[in-house]
CSV table of C-alpha atoms and ligand atoms in Angstrom, one decimal:
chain,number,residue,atom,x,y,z
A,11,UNK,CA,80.3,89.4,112.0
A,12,UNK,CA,80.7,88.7,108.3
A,13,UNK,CA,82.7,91.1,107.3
A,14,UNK,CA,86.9,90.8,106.5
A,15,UNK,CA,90.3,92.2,107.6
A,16,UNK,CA,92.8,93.3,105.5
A,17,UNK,CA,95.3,94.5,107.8
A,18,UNK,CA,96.7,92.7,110.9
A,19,UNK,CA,99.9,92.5,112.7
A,20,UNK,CA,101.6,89.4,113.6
A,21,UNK,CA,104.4,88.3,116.3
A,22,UNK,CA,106.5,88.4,113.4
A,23,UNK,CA,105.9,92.0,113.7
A,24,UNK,CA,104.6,94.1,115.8
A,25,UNK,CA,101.4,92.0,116.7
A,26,UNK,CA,100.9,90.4,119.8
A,27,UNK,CA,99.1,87.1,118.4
A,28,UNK,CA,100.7,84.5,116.6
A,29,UNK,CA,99.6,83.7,113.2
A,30,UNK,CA,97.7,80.5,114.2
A,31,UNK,CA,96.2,82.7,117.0
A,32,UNK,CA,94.7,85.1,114.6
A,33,UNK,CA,93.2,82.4,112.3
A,34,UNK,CA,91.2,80.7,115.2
A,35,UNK,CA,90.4,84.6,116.1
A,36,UNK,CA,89.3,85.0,112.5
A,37,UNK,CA,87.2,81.7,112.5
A,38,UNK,CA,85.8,82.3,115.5
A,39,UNK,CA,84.3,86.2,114.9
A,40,UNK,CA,83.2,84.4,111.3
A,41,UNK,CA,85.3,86.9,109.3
A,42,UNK,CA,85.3,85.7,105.8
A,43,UNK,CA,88.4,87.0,104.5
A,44,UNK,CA,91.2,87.9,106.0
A,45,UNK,CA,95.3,89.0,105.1
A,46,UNK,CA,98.5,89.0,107.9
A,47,UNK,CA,100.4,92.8,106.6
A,48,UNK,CA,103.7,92.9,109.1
A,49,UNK,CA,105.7,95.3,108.6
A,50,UNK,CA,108.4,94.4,106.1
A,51,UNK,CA,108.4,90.8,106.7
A,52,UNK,CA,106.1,87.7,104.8
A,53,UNK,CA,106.8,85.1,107.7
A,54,UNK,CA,103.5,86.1,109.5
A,55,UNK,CA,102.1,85.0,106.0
A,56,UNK,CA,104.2,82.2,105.5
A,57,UNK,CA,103.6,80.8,109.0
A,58,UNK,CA,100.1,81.3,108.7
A,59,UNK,CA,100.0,79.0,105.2
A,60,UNK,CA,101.9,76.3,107.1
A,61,UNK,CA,99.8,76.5,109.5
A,62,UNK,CA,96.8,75.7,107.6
A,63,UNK,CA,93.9,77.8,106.7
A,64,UNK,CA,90.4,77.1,108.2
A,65,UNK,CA,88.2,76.9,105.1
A,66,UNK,CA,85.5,79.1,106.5
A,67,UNK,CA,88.2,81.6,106.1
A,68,UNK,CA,89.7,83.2,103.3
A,69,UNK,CA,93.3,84.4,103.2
A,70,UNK,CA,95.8,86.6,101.3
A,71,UNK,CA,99.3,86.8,101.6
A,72,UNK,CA,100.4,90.5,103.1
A,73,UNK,CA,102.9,92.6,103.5
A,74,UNK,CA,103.3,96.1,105.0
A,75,UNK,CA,106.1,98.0,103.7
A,76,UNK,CA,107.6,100.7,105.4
A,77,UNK,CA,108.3,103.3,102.2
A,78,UNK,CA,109.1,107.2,101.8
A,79,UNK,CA,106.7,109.7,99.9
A,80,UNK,CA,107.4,110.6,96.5
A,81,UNK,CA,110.3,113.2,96.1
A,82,UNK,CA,107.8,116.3,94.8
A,83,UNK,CA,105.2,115.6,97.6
A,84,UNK,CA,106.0,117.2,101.3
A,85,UNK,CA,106.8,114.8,104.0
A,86,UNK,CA,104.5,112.5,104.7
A,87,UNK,CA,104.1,110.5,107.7
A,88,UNK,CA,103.6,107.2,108.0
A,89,UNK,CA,104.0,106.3,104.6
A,90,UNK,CA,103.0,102.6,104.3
A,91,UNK,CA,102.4,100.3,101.1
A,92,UNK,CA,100.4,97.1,101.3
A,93,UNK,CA,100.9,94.4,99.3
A,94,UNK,CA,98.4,91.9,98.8
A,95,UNK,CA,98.5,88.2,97.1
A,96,UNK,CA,101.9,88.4,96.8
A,97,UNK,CA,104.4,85.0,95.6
A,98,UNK,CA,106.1,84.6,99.2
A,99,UNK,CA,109.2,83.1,97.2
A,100,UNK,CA,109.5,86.0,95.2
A,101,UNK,CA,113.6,86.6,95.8
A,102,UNK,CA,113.2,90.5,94.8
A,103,UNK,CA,110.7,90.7,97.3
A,104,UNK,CA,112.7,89.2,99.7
A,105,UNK,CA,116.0,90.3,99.1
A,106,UNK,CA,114.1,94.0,99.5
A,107,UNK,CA,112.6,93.2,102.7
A,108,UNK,CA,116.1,92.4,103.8
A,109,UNK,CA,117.7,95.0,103.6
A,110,UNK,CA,114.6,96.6,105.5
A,111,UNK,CA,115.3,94.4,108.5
A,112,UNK,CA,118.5,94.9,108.6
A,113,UNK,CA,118.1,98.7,108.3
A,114,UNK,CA,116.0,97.9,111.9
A,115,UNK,CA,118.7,95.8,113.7
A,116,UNK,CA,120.9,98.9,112.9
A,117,UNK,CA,118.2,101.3,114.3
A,118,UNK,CA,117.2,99.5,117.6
A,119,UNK,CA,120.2,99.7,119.4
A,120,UNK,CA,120.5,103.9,118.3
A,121,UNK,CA,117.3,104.0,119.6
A,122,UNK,CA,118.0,102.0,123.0
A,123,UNK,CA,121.4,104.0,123.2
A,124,UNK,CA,119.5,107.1,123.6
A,125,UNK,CA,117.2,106.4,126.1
A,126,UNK,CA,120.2,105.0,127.9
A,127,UNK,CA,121.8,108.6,128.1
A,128,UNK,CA,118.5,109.8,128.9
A,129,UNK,CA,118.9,108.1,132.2
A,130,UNK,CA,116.7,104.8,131.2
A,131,UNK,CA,118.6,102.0,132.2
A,132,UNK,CA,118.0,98.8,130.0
A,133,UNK,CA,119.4,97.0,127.2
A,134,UNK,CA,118.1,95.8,123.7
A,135,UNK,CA,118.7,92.0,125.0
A,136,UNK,CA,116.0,93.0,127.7
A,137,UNK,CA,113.7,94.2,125.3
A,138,UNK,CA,114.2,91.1,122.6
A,139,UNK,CA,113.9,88.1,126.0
A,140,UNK,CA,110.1,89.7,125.5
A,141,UNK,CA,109.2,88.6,122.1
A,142,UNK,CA,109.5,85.5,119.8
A,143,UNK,CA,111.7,85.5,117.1
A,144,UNK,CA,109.6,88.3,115.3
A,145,UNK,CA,110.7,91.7,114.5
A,146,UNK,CA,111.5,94.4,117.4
A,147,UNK,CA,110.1,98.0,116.6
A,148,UNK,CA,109.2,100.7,118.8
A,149,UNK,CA,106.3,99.4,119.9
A,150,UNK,CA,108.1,96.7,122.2
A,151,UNK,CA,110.7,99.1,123.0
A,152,UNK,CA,107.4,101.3,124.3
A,153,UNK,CA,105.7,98.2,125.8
A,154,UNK,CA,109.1,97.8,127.5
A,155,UNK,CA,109.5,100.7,129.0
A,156,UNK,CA,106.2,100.3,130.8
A,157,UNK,CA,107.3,97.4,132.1
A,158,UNK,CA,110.1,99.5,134.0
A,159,UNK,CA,107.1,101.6,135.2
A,160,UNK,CA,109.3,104.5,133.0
A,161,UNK,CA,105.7,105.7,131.4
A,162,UNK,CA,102.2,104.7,132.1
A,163,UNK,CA,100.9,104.1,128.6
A,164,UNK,CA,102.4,102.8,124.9
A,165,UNK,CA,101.2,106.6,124.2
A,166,UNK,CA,102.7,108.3,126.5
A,167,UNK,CA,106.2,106.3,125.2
A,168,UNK,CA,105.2,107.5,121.7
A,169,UNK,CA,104.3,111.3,122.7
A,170,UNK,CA,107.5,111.6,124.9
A,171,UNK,CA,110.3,109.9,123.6
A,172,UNK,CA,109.9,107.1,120.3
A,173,UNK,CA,107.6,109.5,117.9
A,174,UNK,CA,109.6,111.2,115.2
A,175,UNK,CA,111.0,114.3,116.2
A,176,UNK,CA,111.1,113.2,119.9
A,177,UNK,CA,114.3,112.8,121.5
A,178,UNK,CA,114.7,108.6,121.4
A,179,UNK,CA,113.7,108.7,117.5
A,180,UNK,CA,115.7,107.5,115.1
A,181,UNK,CA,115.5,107.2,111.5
A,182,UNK,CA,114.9,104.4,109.6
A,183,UNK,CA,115.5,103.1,105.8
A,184,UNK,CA,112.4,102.9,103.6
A,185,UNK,CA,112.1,102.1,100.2
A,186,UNK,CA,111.0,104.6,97.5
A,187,UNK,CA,107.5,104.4,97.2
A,188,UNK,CA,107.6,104.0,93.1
A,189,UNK,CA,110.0,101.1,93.6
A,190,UNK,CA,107.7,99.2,96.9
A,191,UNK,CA,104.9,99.6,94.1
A,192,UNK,CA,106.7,97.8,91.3
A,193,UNK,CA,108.6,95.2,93.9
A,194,UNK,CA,104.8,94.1,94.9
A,195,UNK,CA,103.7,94.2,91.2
A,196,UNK,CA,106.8,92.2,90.1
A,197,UNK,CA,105.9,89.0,93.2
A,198,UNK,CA,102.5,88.8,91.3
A,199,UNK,CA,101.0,91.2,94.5
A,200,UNK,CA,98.8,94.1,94.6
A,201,UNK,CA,100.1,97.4,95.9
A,202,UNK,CA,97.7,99.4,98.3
A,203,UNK,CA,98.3,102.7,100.1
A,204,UNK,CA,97.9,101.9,103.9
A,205,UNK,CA,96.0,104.1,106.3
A,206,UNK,CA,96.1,107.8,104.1
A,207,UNK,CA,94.9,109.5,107.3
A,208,UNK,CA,98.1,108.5,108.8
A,209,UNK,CA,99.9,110.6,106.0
A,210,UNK,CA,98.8,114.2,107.8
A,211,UNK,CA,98.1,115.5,104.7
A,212,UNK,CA,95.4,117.9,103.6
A,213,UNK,CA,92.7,117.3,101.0
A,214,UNK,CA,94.7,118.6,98.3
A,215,UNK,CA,98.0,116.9,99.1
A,216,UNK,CA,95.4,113.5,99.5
A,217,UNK,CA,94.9,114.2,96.2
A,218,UNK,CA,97.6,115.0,94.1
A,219,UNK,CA,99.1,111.9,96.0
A,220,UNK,CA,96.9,109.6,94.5
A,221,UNK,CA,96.6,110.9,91.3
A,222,UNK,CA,101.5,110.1,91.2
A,223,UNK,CA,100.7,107.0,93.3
A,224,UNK,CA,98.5,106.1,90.8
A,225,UNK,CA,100.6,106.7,87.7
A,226,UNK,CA,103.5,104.9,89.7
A,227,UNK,CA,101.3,101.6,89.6
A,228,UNK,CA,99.2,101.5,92.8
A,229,UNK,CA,96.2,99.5,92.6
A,230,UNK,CA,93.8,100.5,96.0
A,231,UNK,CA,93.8,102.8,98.4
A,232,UNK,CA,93.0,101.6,102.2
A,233,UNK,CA,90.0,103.7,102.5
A,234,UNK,CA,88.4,102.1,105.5
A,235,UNK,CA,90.8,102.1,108.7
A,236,UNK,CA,89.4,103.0,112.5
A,237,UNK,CA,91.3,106.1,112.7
A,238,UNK,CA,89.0,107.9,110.2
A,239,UNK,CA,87.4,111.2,111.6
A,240,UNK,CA,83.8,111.4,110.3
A,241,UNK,CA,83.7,112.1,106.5
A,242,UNK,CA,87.2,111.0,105.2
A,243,UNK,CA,86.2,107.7,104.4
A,244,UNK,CA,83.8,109.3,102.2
A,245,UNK,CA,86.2,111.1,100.6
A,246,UNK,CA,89.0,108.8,100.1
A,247,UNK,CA,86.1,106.5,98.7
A,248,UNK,CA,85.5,109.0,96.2
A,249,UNK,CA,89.2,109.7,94.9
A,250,UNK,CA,89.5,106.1,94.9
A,251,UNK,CA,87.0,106.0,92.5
A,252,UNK,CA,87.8,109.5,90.6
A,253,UNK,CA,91.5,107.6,89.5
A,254,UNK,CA,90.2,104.0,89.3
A,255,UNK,CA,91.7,102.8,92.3
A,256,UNK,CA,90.3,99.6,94.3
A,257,UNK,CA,88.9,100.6,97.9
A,258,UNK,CA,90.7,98.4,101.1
A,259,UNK,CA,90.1,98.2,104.9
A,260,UNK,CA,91.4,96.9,107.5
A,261,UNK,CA,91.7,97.4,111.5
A,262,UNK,CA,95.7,97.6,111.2
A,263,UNK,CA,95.0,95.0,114.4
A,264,UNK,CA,98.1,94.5,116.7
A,265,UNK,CA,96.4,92.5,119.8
A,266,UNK,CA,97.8,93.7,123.2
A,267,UNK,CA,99.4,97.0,121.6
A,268,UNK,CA,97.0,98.7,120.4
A,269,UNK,CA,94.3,97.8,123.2
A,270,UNK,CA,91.3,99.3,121.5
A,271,UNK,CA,91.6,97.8,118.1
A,272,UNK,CA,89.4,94.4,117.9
A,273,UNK,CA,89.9,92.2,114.7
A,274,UNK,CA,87.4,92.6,112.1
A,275,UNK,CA,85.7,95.5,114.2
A,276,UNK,CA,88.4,97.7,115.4
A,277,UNK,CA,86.4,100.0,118.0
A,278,UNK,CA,83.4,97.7,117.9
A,279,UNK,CA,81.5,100.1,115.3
A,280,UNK,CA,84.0,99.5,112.3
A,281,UNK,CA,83.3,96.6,109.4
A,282,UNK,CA,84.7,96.1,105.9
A,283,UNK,CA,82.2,94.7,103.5
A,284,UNK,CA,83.0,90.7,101.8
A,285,UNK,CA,82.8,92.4,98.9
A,286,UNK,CA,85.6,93.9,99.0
A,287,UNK,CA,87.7,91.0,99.3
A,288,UNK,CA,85.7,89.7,96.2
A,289,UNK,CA,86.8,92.6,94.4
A,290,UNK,CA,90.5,92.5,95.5
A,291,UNK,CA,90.7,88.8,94.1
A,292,UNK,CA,89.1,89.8,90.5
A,293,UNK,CA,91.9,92.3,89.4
B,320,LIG,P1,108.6,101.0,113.8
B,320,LIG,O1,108.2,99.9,112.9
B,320,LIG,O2,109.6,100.6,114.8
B,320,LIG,O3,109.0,102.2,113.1
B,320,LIG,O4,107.3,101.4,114.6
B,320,LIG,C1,106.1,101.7,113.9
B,320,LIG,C2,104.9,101.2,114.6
B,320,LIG,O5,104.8,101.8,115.8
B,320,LIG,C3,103.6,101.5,113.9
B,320,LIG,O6,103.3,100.5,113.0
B,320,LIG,C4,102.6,101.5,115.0
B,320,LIG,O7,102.3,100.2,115.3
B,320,LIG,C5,103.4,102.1,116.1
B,320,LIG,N1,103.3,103.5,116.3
B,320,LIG,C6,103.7,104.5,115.5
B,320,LIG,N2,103.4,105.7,116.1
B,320,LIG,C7,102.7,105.5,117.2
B,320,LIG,C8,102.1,106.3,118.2
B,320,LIG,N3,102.2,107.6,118.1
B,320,LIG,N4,101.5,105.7,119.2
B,320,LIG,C9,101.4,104.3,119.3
B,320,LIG,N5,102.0,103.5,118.4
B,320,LIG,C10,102.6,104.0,117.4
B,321,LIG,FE1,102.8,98.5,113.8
B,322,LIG,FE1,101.1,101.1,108.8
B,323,LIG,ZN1,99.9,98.3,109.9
């Protein structure tokens, strides 16, 4: 494979390899670029650094922040800016991302409190003596309860009780997208929309989206991710290009919790050209 990954998941998220893991991954499917995006946190970035990069490898500092659609656009789903290259010691940066783990240690134990009353006995300690020292989301809650044999599938958690609008979902803090756009910007970083299929919007919506994201700052658009149906990477390549944003991808990898995602190949037919990468670094 020559080809790069621009979104992975650490165990300082909600990615079941370490940082140092996913390097020798990286190295060892020949990827020639790679960047660690966890959600609202730098240390799977930082930890990668101190670990040391292999020099076949390329690597950018990531971050995946967890942000909420622009006030005149309809709700959007998972609404997700990437930040790329960014100054790790940045203290806006980190004073931002913060507040956006704290907002989770609030939100965890709402959501563990309601699948208590729904009859599921466990408690948020059980969950955490599962993971490092990285930060608990949903997805360990869901790998959790299929550990209690309470559903069969990370999915089935999802569908049934942790998706929004299901009865164990609970809100979260997310910063305004204009202001995740400039935060990135100011720590030296460039911002990217993440996964636009994962915003449920329609063509139209896809596009007038852009076109404020655009005036607000952003830089790229993630317009290869797995998830794609046929023909939408086509056309978020071409809106990318019709407002003069950059064109990402990335396999959003997570290891164990999302099962079908490979590094670097997601389902096994997915790459994202080196040139890419060489693009990202020339802006
Ligand atoms: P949280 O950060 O706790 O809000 O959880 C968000 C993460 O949960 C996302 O990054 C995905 O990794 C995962 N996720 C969200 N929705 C689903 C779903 N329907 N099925 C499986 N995983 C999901
Ligand atoms: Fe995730
Ligand atoms: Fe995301
Ligand atoms: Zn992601």
């Amino acid at each position: 494979m020559e080809g790069i990954d621009l979104h992975i998941h650490s165990t300082a998220s909600d990615g079941t390899l370490s940082p140092a893991e996913i390097l020798k991954l990286a190295q060892k499917l020949k990827l020639r670029a790679i960047a660690i995006t966890d959600h609202d946190t730098i240390d799977g970035s930082k930890e990668a650094l101190q670990t040391g990069i292999p020099p076949s490898v390329k690597f950018l500092t990531g971050v995946e922040i967890s942000a909420s659609s622009p006030p005149s656009i309809s709700y959007a789903g998972s609404f997700h800016i990437l930040g790329y290259s960014i100054r790790l010691d940045d203290p806006q940066l980190n004073k931002t991302l913060a507040v956006l783990q704290q907002a989770r240690k609030n939100r965890n134990p709402q959501i563990v409190k309601r699948l208590n009353s729904m009859g599921f006995e466990f408690s948020l300690k059980d969950v955490a003596k599962e993971i490092g020292d990285g930060q608990l989301g949903r997805p360990h809650i869901a790998r959790y309860l299929i550990k209690k044999g309470f559903v069969k599938s990370i999915d089935e958690a999802f569908k049934k009780y942790l998706a929004q609008g299901k009865s164990a979902y609970v809100d979260k803090y997310r910063v305004d997208c204009e202001r995740a756009i400039e935060i990135i910007v100011d720590a030296g970083g460039i911002p990217v929309l993440a996964h636009p299929i994962l915003l449920n919007f329609d063509k139209n919506e896809t596009n007038d989206l852009f076109a404020l994201l655009k005036d607000m700052g952003l830089k790229g658009i993630e317009v290869y991710y797995p998830e794609n149906p046929p023909g939408m990477t086509t056309f978020y390549s071409k809106l990318a290009e019709r407002y003069g944003l950059l064109k990402t991808g990335g396999t959003d990898f997570h290891g164990s919790l999302k099962p079908d995602i490979q590094l670097g190949s997601g389902r096994g037919d997915f790459a994202v050209p080196y040139e890419i990468y060489e693009k990202l670094v020339r802006i």
